[in-house]
PDB file of C-alpha atoms in Angstrom:
ATOM      1  CA  MET H  78      -9.969 -24.729  53.196  1.00  0.00           C
ATOM      2  CA  SER H  79      -9.019 -24.075  49.572  1.00  0.00           C
ATOM      3  CA  THR H  80     -12.673 -24.184  48.483  1.00  0.00           C
ATOM      4  CA  SER H  81     -13.675 -21.735  51.163  1.00  0.00           C
ATOM      5  CA  GLY H  82     -10.827 -19.388  50.259  1.00  0.00           C
ATOM      6  CA  SER H  83     -11.781 -19.528  46.596  1.00  0.00           C
ATOM      7  CA  ARG H  84     -15.381 -18.663  47.373  1.00  0.00           C
ATOM      8  CA  GLY H  85     -14.215 -15.830  49.561  1.00  0.00           C
ATOM      9  CA  GLY H  86     -12.072 -14.488  46.714  1.00  0.00           C
ATOM     10  CA  ASP H  87     -14.959 -14.725  44.264  1.00  0.00           C
ATOM     11  CA  ALA H  88     -17.229 -12.915  46.693  1.00  0.00           C
ATOM     12  CA  ALA H  89     -14.646 -10.189  47.185  1.00  0.00           C
ATOM     13  CA  ALA H  90     -14.302  -9.773  43.423  1.00  0.00           C
ATOM     14  CA  GLU H  91     -18.056  -9.583  42.987  1.00  0.00           C
ATOM     15  CA  ALA H  92     -18.268  -7.058  45.795  1.00  0.00           C
ATOM     16  CA  ALA H  93     -15.527  -4.831  44.330  1.00  0.00           C
ATOM     17  CA  PRO H  94     -17.029  -1.394  43.709  1.00  0.00           C
ATOM     18  CA  ARG H  95     -17.542  -0.312  40.127  1.00  0.00           C
ATOM     19  CA  PRO H  96     -16.716   3.240  39.023  1.00  0.00           C
ATOM     20  CA  ALA H  97     -19.495   5.718  39.742  1.00  0.00           C
ATOM     21  CA  VAL H  98     -21.504   6.933  36.747  1.00  0.00           C
ATOM     22  CA  THR H  99     -20.076  10.439  37.010  1.00  0.00           C
ATOM     23  CA  ASP H 100     -16.549   9.020  37.254  1.00  0.00           C
ATOM     24  CA  ILE H 101     -17.097   6.985  34.072  1.00  0.00           C
ATOM     25  CA  GLU H 102     -18.420   9.990  32.181  1.00  0.00           C
ATOM     26  CA  ARG H 103     -15.592  12.274  33.268  1.00  0.00           C
ATOM     27  CA  ALA H 104     -13.045   9.581  32.346  1.00  0.00           C
ATOM     28  CA  LEU H 105     -14.704   9.125  28.956  1.00  0.00           C
ATOM     29  CA  GLU H 106     -14.538  12.876  28.345  1.00  0.00           C
ATOM     30  CA  ALA H 107     -10.818  12.880  29.124  1.00  0.00           C
ATOM     31  CA  ILE H 108     -10.141  10.028  26.697  1.00  0.00           C
ATOM     32  CA  LEU H 109     -12.346  11.465  23.947  1.00  0.00           C
ATOM     33  CA  MET H 110     -10.694  14.872  24.309  1.00  0.00           C
ATOM     34  CA  ILE H 111      -7.354  13.541  23.086  1.00  0.00           C
ATOM     35  CA  ALA H 112      -8.602  10.913  20.611  1.00  0.00           C
ATOM     36  CA  ASP H 113      -7.949  11.695  16.959  1.00  0.00           C
ATOM     37  CA  GLU H 114      -9.803   8.636  15.674  1.00  0.00           C
ATOM     38  CA  PRO H 115     -13.221   7.211  16.599  1.00  0.00           C
ATOM     39  CA  LEU H 116     -13.065   4.822  19.564  1.00  0.00           C
ATOM     40  CA  SER H 117     -15.324   1.793  19.858  1.00  0.00           C
ATOM     41  CA  LEU H 118     -17.360   1.101  22.981  1.00  0.00           C
ATOM     42  CA  VAL H 119     -15.088  -1.841  23.768  1.00  0.00           C
ATOM     43  CA  ALA H 120     -11.982   0.351  23.495  1.00  0.00           C
ATOM     44  CA  LEU H 121     -13.571   3.004  25.693  1.00  0.00           C
ATOM     45  CA  ALA H 122     -14.705   0.433  28.248  1.00  0.00           C
ATOM     46  CA  THR H 123     -11.192  -0.980  28.434  1.00  0.00           C
ATOM     47  CA  ALA H 124      -9.700   2.496  28.808  1.00  0.00           C
ATOM     48  CA  VAL H 125     -11.922   3.545  31.703  1.00  0.00           C
ATOM     49  CA  GLY H 126     -12.232   0.113  33.351  1.00  0.00           C
ATOM     50  CA  ALA H 127     -16.018  -0.119  33.149  1.00  0.00           C
ATOM     51  CA  PRO H 128     -18.497  -2.596  31.616  1.00  0.00           C
ATOM     52  CA  VAL H 129     -19.532  -1.966  28.015  1.00  0.00           C
ATOM     53  CA  PRO H 130     -23.257  -1.506  28.898  1.00  0.00           C
ATOM     54  CA  ALA H 131     -22.336   1.164  31.459  1.00  0.00           C
ATOM     55  CA  VAL H 132     -20.118   2.922  28.935  1.00  0.00           C
ATOM     56  CA  ARG H 133     -22.874   2.793  26.312  1.00  0.00           C
ATOM     57  CA  GLN H 134     -25.300   4.455  28.739  1.00  0.00           C
ATOM     58  CA  SER H 135     -22.707   7.066  29.693  1.00  0.00           C
ATOM     59  CA  ILE H 136     -22.070   7.860  26.023  1.00  0.00           C
ATOM     60  CA  GLU H 137     -25.802   8.332  25.487  1.00  0.00           C
ATOM     61  CA  ARG H 138     -25.940  10.709  28.460  1.00  0.00           C
ATOM     62  CA  LEU H 139     -22.943  12.688  27.192  1.00  0.00           C
ATOM     63  CA  VAL H 140     -24.522  13.005  23.738  1.00  0.00           C
ATOM     64  CA  ALA H 141     -27.725  14.342  25.302  1.00  0.00           C
ATOM     65  CA  ASP H 142     -25.756  16.668  27.589  1.00  0.00           C
ATOM     66  CA  TYR H 143     -23.736  18.181  24.732  1.00  0.00           C
ATOM     67  CA  ASP H 144     -26.901  18.538  22.619  1.00  0.00           C
ATOM     68  CA  GLY H 145     -28.509  20.620  25.354  1.00  0.00           C
ATOM     69  CA  GLU H 146     -31.293  18.222  26.189  1.00  0.00           C
ATOM     70  CA  HIS H 147     -33.034  18.448  29.552  1.00  0.00           C
ATOM     71  CA  GLY H 148     -32.598  22.231  29.666  1.00  0.00           C
ATOM     72  CA  GLY H 149     -28.810  22.399  29.588  1.00  0.00           C
ATOM     73  CA  PRO H 150     -26.754  24.560  27.199  1.00  0.00           C
ATOM     74  CA  ARG H 151     -26.004  23.219  23.716  1.00  0.00           C
ATOM     75  CA  ARG H 152     -22.230  22.895  23.425  1.00  0.00           C
ATOM     76  CA  GLY H 153     -20.092  24.090  20.536  1.00  0.00           C
ATOM     77  CA  PHE H 154     -18.948  20.499  20.023  1.00  0.00           C
ATOM     78  CA  GLU H 155     -20.778  17.203  19.684  1.00  0.00           C
ATOM     79  CA  LEU H 156     -20.107  13.551  20.388  1.00  0.00           C
ATOM     80  CA  ARG H 157     -20.689  11.714  17.144  1.00  0.00           C
ATOM     81  CA  GLU H 158     -20.617   8.028  16.147  1.00  0.00           C
ATOM     82  CA  VAL H 159     -18.494   7.546  13.031  1.00  0.00           C
ATOM     83  CA  GLY H 160     -17.153   4.339  11.543  1.00  0.00           C
ATOM     84  CA  GLY H 161     -18.252   2.210  14.470  1.00  0.00           C
ATOM     85  CA  GLY H 162     -16.650   4.461  17.059  1.00  0.00           C
ATOM     86  CA  TRP H 163     -17.169   7.685  18.991  1.00  0.00           C
ATOM     87  CA  ARG H 164     -15.294  10.980  18.716  1.00  0.00           C
ATOM     88  CA  LEU H 165     -15.739  14.656  19.589  1.00  0.00           C
ATOM     89  CA  TYR H 166     -16.301  17.059  16.681  1.00  0.00           C
ATOM     90  CA  VAL H 167     -16.799  20.800  16.323  1.00  0.00           C
ATOM     91  CA  ARG H 168     -20.393  21.475  15.348  1.00  0.00           C
ATOM     92  CA  PRO H 169     -20.719  22.418  11.651  1.00  0.00           C
ATOM     93  CA  GLU H 170     -22.148  25.844  12.452  1.00  0.00           C
ATOM     94  CA  HIS H 171     -18.882  26.761  14.178  1.00  0.00           C
ATOM     95  CA  ASP H 172     -16.537  25.607  11.406  1.00  0.00           C
ATOM     96  CA  ALA H 173     -16.066  29.149  10.090  1.00  0.00           C
ATOM     97  CA  VAL H 174     -15.041  30.698  13.407  1.00  0.00           C
ATOM     98  CA  VAL H 175     -12.668  27.818  14.154  1.00  0.00           C
ATOM     99  CA  ALA H 176     -11.077  28.098  10.701  1.00  0.00           C
ATOM    100  CA  ASP H 177     -10.703  31.860  11.172  1.00  0.00           C
ATOM    101  CA  PHE H 178      -8.980  31.349  14.517  1.00  0.00           C
ATOM    102  CA  VAL H 179      -6.618  28.724  13.170  1.00  0.00           C
ATOM    103  CA  LEU H 180      -5.682  30.668  10.044  1.00  0.00           C
ATOM    104  CA  THR H 181      -5.552  34.236  11.335  1.00  0.00           C
ATOM    105  CA  GLN H 182      -5.169  34.145  15.096  1.00  0.00           C
ATOM    106  CA  ASN H 183      -2.620  31.342  15.349  1.00  0.00           C
ATOM    107  CA  PRO H 184      -0.249  31.834  12.395  1.00  0.00           C
ATOM    108  CA  THR H 185       2.823  30.128  13.857  1.00  0.00           C
ATOM    109  CA  ARG H 186       5.146  28.293  11.497  1.00  0.00           C
ATOM    110  CA  LEU H 187       4.899  24.554  11.021  1.00  0.00           C
ATOM    111  CA  SER H 188       7.581  22.432  12.631  1.00  0.00           C
ATOM    112  CA  GLN H 189       9.914  20.253  10.590  1.00  0.00           C
ATOM    113  CA  ALA H 190       7.956  17.200  11.745  1.00  0.00           C
ATOM    114  CA  ALA H 191       4.705  18.784  10.544  1.00  0.00           C
ATOM    115  CA  LEU H 192       6.216  19.668   7.168  1.00  0.00           C
ATOM    116  CA  GLU H 193       7.508  16.126   6.689  1.00  0.00           C
ATOM    117  CA  THR H 194       4.135  14.648   7.647  1.00  0.00           C
ATOM    118  CA  LEU H 195       2.353  17.061   5.313  1.00  0.00           C
ATOM    119  CA  ALA H 196       4.637  15.953   2.476  1.00  0.00           C
ATOM    120  CA  VAL H 197       3.811  12.297   3.105  1.00  0.00           C
ATOM    121  CA  ILE H 198       0.088  13.038   3.007  1.00  0.00           C
ATOM    122  CA  ALA H 199       0.377  15.215  -0.091  1.00  0.00           C
ATOM    123  CA  TYR H 200       2.146  12.487  -2.071  1.00  0.00           C
ATOM    124  CA  LYS H 201       0.357   9.420  -0.687  1.00  0.00           C
ATOM    125  CA  GLN H 202      -3.208  10.643  -0.087  1.00  0.00           C
ATOM    126  CA  PRO H 203      -5.630   9.425   0.934  1.00  0.00           C
ATOM    127  CA  ILE H 204      -3.585   7.832   3.701  1.00  0.00           C
ATOM    128  CA  SER H 205      -4.258   6.645   7.249  1.00  0.00           C
ATOM    129  CA  ARG H 206      -2.435   7.903  10.323  1.00  0.00           C
ATOM    130  CA  GLY H 207      -0.974   4.441  10.858  1.00  0.00           C
ATOM    131  CA  SER H 208       0.505   4.402   7.354  1.00  0.00           C
ATOM    132  CA  ILE H 209       1.969   7.872   7.874  1.00  0.00           C
ATOM    133  CA  ALA H 210       3.590   6.708  11.110  1.00  0.00           C
ATOM    134  CA  SER H 211       4.977   3.642   9.332  1.00  0.00           C
ATOM    135  CA  ILE H 212       6.599   5.767   6.636  1.00  0.00           C
ATOM    136  CA  ARG H 213       8.040   8.305   9.076  1.00  0.00           C
ATOM    137  CA  ALA H 214       8.860   5.704  11.758  1.00  0.00           C
ATOM    138  CA  VAL H 215       7.570   8.019  14.493  1.00  0.00           C
ATOM    139  CA  ASN H 216       4.279   8.737  16.243  1.00  0.00           C
ATOM    140  CA  VAL H 217       2.359  11.346  14.254  1.00  0.00           C
ATOM    141  CA  ASP H 218      -0.793  11.783  16.357  1.00  0.00           C
ATOM    142  CA  SER H 219      -0.130  15.337  17.520  1.00  0.00           C
ATOM    143  CA  VAL H 220       1.272  16.430  14.150  1.00  0.00           C
ATOM    144  CA  VAL H 221      -1.813  15.203  12.303  1.00  0.00           C
ATOM    145  CA  ARG H 222      -4.027  17.062  14.779  1.00  0.00           C
ATOM    146  CA  THR H 223      -1.994  20.214  14.133  1.00  0.00           C
ATOM    147  CA  LEU H 224      -2.360  19.902  10.364  1.00  0.00           C
ATOM    148  CA  VAL H 225      -6.101  19.284  10.648  1.00  0.00           C
ATOM    149  CA  GLY H 226      -6.389  22.285  12.959  1.00  0.00           C
ATOM    150  CA  ARG H 227      -4.515  24.449  10.469  1.00  0.00           C
ATOM    151  CA  GLY H 228      -6.923  23.412   7.741  1.00  0.00           C
ATOM    152  CA  LEU H 229      -4.113  21.972   5.606  1.00  0.00           C
ATOM    153  CA  ILE H 230      -5.469  18.407   5.687  1.00  0.00           C
ATOM    154  CA  THR H 231      -8.903  16.972   6.263  1.00  0.00           C
ATOM    155  CA  GLU H 232     -10.576  13.628   6.842  1.00  0.00           C
ATOM    156  CA  ALA H 233     -11.274  11.991   3.492  1.00  0.00           C
ATOM    157  CA  PHE H 234     -13.103   8.889   4.725  1.00  0.00           C
ATOM    158  CA  THR H 235     -13.158   6.267   7.466  1.00  0.00           C
ATOM    159  CA  ASP H 236     -12.354   2.676   6.605  1.00  0.00           C
ATOM    160  CA  PRO H 237     -15.529   0.717   7.496  1.00  0.00           C
ATOM    161  CA  GLU H 238     -13.536  -2.382   8.464  1.00  0.00           C
ATOM    162  CA  THR H 239     -10.676  -0.931  10.524  1.00  0.00           C
ATOM    163  CA  GLY H 240     -12.202   2.394  11.581  1.00  0.00           C
ATOM    164  CA  ALA H 241      -8.991   4.131  10.490  1.00  0.00           C
ATOM    165  CA  ILE H 242      -9.421   7.675   9.237  1.00  0.00           C
ATOM    166  CA  HIS H 243      -7.763   8.483   5.922  1.00  0.00           C
ATOM    167  CA  TYR H 244      -6.498  12.014   5.355  1.00  0.00           C
ATOM    168  CA  GLU H 245      -6.068  14.187   2.295  1.00  0.00           C
ATOM    169  CA  THR H 246      -4.843  17.727   1.670  1.00  0.00           C
ATOM    170  CA  THR H 247      -7.175  20.701   1.262  1.00  0.00           C
ATOM    171  CA  ASP H 248      -7.459  23.566  -1.208  1.00  0.00           C
ATOM    172  CA  LEU H 249      -5.843  25.764   1.434  1.00  0.00           C
ATOM    173  CA  LEU H 250      -2.585  23.850   0.974  1.00  0.00           C
ATOM    174  CA  LEU H 251      -2.701  24.548  -2.761  1.00  0.00           C
ATOM    175  CA  THR H 252      -3.202  28.231  -1.991  1.00  0.00           C
ATOM    176  CA  GLN H 253      -0.304  28.255   0.456  1.00  0.00           C
ATOM    177  CA  LEU H 254       1.955  26.531  -2.073  1.00  0.00           C
ATOM    178  CA  GLY H 255       0.798  28.759  -4.922  1.00  0.00           C
ATOM    179  CA  ILE H 256      -0.224  25.891  -7.193  1.00  0.00           C
ATOM    180  CA  ASN H 257      -3.473  24.938  -8.881  1.00  0.00           C
ATOM    181  CA  SER H 258      -3.389  21.198  -8.324  1.00  0.00           C
ATOM    182  CA  LEU H 259      -1.329  18.436  -6.753  1.00  0.00           C
ATOM    183  CA  ASP H 260      -0.141  17.496 -10.239  1.00  0.00           C
ATOM    184  CA  GLU H 261       2.174  20.487  -9.997  1.00  0.00           C
ATOM    185  CA  LEU H 262       4.076  19.011  -7.050  1.00  0.00           C
ATOM    186  CA  PRO H 263       7.655  18.118  -8.030  1.00  0.00           C
ATOM    187  CA  PRO H 264       8.688  14.451  -8.408  1.00  0.00           C
ATOM    188  CA  ILE H 265       9.729  13.211  -4.984  1.00  0.00           C
ATOM    189  CA  SER H 266      12.000  10.265  -5.865  1.00  0.00           C
ATOM    190  CA  PRO H 267      15.067  12.330  -6.896  1.00  0.00           C
ATOM    191  CA  LEU H 268      14.899  14.131  -3.538  1.00  0.00           C
ATOM    192  CA  LEU H 269      15.127  10.955  -1.461  1.00  0.00           C
ATOM    193  CA  PRO H 270      18.603   9.824  -0.378  1.00  0.00           C
ATOM    194  CA  ASP H 271      17.923   6.105  -0.871  1.00  0.00           C
ATOM    195  CA  GLY H 272      15.641   6.095  -3.864  1.00  0.00           C
ATOM    196  CA  ALA H 273      11.954   5.986  -2.994  1.00  0.00           C
ATOM    197  CA  ASP H 274      11.546   4.059   0.242  1.00  0.00           C
ATOM    198  CA  GLY H 275       7.902   4.420   1.254  1.00  0.00           C
ATOM    199  CA  PHE H 276       7.160   6.334  -1.948  1.00  0.00           C
ATOM    200  CA  ASP H 277       7.793   3.593  -4.497  1.00  0.00           C
ATOM    201  CA  ASP H 278       4.542   4.252  -6.352  1.00  0.00           C
ATOM    202  CA  LEU H 279       5.208   7.940  -6.864  1.00  0.00           C
ATOM    203  CA  ARG H 280       6.639   9.914  -9.716  1.00  0.00           C
TER     204      ARG H 280
END
């Protein structure tokens, strides 16, 4: 009896329907839309509940779709493999219009959380999102996206071993602060209430 039941369970598991191709691709798009770091095929497969080979094929189809292959329109964004993972990026030819929108059409003030995160990056750059979160003891995903969108920080490099993106400030920040270089930033230690926790290697 137990053997028969076990075989029946195995058969049921094998017969369980897998997500349809279109369902996998739409799910991948949803995940990639909110990702602020490259995601590996294994991570994507786990997220959408599909086998890695199926996810790899879906990624290839999405890349071709966004590139306008097979007669479709070429999108203003692309799906690019960086640091062993996949992420959506604005195409380089649209950088100028995006920067113009961010800087002139959406001039809202930065939140306190964004200002604090920007300060951490300015003094500790290049620095990964995980390290920023460790220093601030809060999730900084959305804040980092905001700062990148505002053109105040940019991706410096991707760690080849961990895939973590490291961020640094841009010349726009210098312009906004009215300084010529980061060397003109004031010493941070005297401004901290408990010395230099998280900034022990700074001036």
